[in-house]
mmCIF file of C-alpha atoms and ligand atoms in Angstrom:
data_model
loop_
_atom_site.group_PDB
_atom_site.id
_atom_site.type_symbol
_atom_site.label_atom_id
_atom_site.label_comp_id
_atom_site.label_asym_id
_atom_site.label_seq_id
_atom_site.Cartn_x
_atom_site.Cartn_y
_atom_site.Cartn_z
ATOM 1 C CA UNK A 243 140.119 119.111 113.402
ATOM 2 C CA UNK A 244 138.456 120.474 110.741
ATOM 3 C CA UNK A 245 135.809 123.411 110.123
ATOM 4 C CA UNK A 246 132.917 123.443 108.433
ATOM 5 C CA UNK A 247 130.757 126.321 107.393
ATOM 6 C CA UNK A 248 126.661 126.817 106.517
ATOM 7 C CA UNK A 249 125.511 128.650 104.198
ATOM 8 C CA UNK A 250 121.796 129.607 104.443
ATOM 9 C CA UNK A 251 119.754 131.083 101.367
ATOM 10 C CA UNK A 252 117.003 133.521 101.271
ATOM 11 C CA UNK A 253 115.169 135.973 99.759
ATOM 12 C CA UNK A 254 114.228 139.573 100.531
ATOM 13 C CA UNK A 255 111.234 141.479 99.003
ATOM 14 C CA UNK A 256 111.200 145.476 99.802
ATOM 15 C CA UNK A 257 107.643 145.338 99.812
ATOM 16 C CA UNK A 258 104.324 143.543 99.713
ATOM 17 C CA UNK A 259 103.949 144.656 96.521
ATOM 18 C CA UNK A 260 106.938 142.380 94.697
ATOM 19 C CA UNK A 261 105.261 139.479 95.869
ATOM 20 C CA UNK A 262 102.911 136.952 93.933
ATOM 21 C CA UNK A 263 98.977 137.663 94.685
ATOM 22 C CA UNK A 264 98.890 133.885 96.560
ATOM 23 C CA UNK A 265 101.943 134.969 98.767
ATOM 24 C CA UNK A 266 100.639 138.900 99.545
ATOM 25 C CA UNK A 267 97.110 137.607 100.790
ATOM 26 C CA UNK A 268 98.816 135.133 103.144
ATOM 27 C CA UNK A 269 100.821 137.716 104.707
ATOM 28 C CA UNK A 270 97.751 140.084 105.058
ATOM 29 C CA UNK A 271 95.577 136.785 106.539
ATOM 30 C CA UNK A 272 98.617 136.655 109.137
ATOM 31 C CA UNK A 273 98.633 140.509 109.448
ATOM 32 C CA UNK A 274 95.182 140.458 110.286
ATOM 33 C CA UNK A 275 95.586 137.874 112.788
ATOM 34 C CA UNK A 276 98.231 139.637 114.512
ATOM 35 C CA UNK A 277 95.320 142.268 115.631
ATOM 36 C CA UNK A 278 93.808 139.418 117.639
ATOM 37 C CA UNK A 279 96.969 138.300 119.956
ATOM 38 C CA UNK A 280 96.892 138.686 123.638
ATOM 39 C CA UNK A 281 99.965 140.399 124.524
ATOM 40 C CA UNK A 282 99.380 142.760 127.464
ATOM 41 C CA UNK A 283 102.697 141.292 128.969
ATOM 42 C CA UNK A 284 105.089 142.218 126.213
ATOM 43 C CA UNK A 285 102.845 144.158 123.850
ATOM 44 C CA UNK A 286 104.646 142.160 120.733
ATOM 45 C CA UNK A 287 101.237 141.113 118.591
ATOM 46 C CA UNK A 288 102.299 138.137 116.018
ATOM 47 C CA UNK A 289 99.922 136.661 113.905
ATOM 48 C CA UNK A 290 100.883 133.389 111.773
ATOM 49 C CA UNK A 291 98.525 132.362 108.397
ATOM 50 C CA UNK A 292 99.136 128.342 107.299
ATOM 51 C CA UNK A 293 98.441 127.421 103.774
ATOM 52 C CA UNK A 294 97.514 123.981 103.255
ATOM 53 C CA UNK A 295 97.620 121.797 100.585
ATOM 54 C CA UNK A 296 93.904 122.239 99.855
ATOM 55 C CA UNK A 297 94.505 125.855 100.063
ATOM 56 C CA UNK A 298 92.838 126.216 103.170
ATOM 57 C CA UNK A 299 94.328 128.910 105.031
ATOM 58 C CA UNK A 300 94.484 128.377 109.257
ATOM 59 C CA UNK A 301 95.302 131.679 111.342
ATOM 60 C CA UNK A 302 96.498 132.723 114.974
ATOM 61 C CA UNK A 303 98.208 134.914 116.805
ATOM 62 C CA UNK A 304 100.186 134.454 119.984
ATOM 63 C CA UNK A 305 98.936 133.956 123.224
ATOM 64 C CA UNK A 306 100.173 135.317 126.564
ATOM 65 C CA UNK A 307 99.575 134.173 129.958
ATOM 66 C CA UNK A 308 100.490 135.632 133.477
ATOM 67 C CA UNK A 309 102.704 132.478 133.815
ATOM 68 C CA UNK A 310 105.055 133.872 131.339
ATOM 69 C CA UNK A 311 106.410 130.245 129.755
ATOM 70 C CA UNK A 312 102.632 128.609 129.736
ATOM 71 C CA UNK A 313 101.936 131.974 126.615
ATOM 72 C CA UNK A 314 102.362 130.385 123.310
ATOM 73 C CA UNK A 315 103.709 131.765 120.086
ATOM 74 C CA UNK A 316 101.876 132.904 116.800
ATOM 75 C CA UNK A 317 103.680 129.921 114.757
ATOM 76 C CA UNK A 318 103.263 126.932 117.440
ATOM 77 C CA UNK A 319 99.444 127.811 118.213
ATOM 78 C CA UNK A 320 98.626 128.393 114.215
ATOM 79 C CA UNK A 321 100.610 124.538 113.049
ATOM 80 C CA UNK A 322 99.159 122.569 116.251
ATOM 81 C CA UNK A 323 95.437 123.959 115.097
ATOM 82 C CA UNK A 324 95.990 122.798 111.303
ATOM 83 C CA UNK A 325 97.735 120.040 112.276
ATOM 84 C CA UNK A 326 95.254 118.985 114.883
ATOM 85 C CA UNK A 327 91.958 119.860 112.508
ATOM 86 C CA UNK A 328 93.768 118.443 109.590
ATOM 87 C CA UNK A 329 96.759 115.729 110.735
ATOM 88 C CA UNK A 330 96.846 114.647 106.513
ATOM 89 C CA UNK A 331 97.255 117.630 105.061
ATOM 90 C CA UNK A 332 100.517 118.976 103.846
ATOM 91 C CA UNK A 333 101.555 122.547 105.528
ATOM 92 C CA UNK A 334 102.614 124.436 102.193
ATOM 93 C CA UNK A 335 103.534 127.941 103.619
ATOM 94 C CA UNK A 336 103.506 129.687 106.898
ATOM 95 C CA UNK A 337 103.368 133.476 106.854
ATOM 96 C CA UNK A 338 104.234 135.382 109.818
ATOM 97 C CA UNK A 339 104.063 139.128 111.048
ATOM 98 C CA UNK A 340 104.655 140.741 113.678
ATOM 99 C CA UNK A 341 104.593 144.928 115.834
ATOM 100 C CA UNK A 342 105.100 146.035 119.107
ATOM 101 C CA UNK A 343 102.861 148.183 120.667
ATOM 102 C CA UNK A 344 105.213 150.802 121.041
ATOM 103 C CA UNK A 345 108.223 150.116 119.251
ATOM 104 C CA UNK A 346 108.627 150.173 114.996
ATOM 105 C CA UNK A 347 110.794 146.632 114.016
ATOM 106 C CA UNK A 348 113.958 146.916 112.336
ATOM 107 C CA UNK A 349 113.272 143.887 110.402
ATOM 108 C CA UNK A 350 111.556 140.782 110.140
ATOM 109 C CA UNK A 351 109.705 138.823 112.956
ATOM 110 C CA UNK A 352 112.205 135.703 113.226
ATOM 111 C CA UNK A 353 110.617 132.439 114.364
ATOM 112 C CA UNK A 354 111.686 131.631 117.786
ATOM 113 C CA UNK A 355 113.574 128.148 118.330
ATOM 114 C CA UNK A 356 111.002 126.347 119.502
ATOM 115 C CA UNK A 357 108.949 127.263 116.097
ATOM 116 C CA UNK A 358 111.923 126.109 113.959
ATOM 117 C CA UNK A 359 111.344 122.733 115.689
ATOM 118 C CA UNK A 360 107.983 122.567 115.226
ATOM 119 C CA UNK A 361 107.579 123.807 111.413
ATOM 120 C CA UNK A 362 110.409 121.408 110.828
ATOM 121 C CA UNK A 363 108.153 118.405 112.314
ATOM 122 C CA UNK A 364 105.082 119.585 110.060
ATOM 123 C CA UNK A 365 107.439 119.655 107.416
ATOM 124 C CA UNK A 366 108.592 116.296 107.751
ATOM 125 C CA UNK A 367 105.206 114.993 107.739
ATOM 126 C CA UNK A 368 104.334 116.570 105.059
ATOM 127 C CA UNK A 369 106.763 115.367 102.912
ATOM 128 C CA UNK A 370 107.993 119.027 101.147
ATOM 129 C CA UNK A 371 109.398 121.971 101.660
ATOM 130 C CA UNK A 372 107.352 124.464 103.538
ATOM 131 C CA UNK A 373 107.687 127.922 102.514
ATOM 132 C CA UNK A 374 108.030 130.647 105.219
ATOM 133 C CA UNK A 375 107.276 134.156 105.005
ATOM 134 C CA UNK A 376 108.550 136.648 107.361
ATOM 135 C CA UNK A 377 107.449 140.077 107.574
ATOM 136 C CA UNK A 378 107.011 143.314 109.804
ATOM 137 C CA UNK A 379 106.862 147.149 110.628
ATOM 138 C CA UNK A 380 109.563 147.796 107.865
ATOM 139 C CA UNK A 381 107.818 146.639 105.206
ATOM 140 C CA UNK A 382 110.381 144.119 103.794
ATOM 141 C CA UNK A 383 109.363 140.677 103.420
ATOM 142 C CA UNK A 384 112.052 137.701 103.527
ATOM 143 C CA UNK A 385 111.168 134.525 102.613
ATOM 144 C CA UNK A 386 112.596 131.089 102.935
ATOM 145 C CA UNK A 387 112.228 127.835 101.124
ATOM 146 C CA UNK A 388 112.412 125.075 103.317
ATOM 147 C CA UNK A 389 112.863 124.742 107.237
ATOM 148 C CA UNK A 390 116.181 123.479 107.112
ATOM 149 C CA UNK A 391 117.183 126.976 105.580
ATOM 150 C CA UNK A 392 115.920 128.435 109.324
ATOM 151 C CA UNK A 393 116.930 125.169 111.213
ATOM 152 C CA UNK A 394 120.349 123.890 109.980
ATOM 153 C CA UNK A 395 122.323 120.840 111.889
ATOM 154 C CA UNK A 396 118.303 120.175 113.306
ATOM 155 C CA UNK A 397 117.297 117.717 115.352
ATOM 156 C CA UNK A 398 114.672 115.561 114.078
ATOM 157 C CA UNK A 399 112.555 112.385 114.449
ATOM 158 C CA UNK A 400 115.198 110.448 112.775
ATOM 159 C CA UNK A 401 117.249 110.291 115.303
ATOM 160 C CA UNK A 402 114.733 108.261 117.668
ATOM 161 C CA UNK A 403 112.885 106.183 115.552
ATOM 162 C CA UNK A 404 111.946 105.124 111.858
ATOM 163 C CA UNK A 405 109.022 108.260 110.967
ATOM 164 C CA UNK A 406 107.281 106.703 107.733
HETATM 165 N N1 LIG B 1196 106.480 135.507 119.551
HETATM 166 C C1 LIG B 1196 105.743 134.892 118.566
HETATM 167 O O1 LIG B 1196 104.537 134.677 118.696
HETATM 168 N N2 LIG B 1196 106.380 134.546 117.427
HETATM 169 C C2 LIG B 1196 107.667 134.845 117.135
HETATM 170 O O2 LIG B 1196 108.127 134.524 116.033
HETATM 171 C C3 LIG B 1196 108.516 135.535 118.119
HETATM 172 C C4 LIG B 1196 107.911 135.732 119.458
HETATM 173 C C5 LIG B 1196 105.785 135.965 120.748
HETATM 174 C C6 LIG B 1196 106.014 135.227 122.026
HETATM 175 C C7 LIG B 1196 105.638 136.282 123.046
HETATM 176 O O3 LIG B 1196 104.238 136.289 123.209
HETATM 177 C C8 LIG B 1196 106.041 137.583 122.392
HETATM 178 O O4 LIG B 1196 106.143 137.299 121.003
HETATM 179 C C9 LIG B 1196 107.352 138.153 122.910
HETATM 180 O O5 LIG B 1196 108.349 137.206 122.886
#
């Protein structure tokens, strides 16, 4: 027996301010989509901006339903609308942020499991890293380079068939 150990790297800004103008206005496109959710069932508002490889920039926000697992998050509904408007573009970055109604965030808004898988799929088929930043309530802003930095021993396409 043997163990192994994973080390994942990222970065942490203390504010919007540190970042570069391309990454601050993609955090503010997903800011501003996070005022359009529909979350009267847990009052935690998300909204997710994509950045495209023709810098087009898709947003949403996450999506509740009565039937709590038929709601959809911020991330999944903001790749499957680039992906489905655009299938050959590259995603390039996915900013995320995310409040509660009534309570302040300690820290970031983490991507949900589900949204690991799927950023990691429109990563693959893009063909490069995607960039991912994470923000919320408190200001700071962490930001990763690359899915498998969110997503280590993932499970991916690979293992079913060959994905060109
Ligand atoms: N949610 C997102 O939209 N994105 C995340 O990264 C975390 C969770 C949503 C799902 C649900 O509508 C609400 O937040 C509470 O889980």
């Amino acid at each position: 027996m043997e163990k192994r150990n994973i080390a994942i790297h990222y970065f942490v800004f203390r504010s919007i301010d540190e970042l570069a103008d391309a990454d601050r206005s993609l955090l503010e496109k997903a800011e501003e989509a996070s005022r359009n959710a529909y979350t009267p069932y847990s009052g935690f508002s998300v909204g997710a901006a994509v950045l495209l490889d023709n810098e087009e920039i898709i947003t949403a926000n996450n999506q509740e339903n009565a039937s709590y697992p038929q709601g959809l998050c911020a991330e999944r509904t903001a790749l499957f609308y680039a992906m489905a408007q655009h299938p050959n573009r590259k995603v390039k970055a996915i900013a995320v942020y995310g409040y509660h109604r009534k309570h302040k965030l300690k820290g970031c808004v983490s991507p949900c499991g589900g949204c690991r898988q799927v950023m990691l799929e429109c990563e693959q088929r893009g063909k490069e890293k995607m960039r991912i930043l994470l923000s919320g309530y408190s200001g700071e802003i962490t930001v990763i380079e690359g899915v498998e930095q969110l997503l280590p021993l993932q499970f991916s396409g690979d293992f079913l068939c060959d994905i060109q």
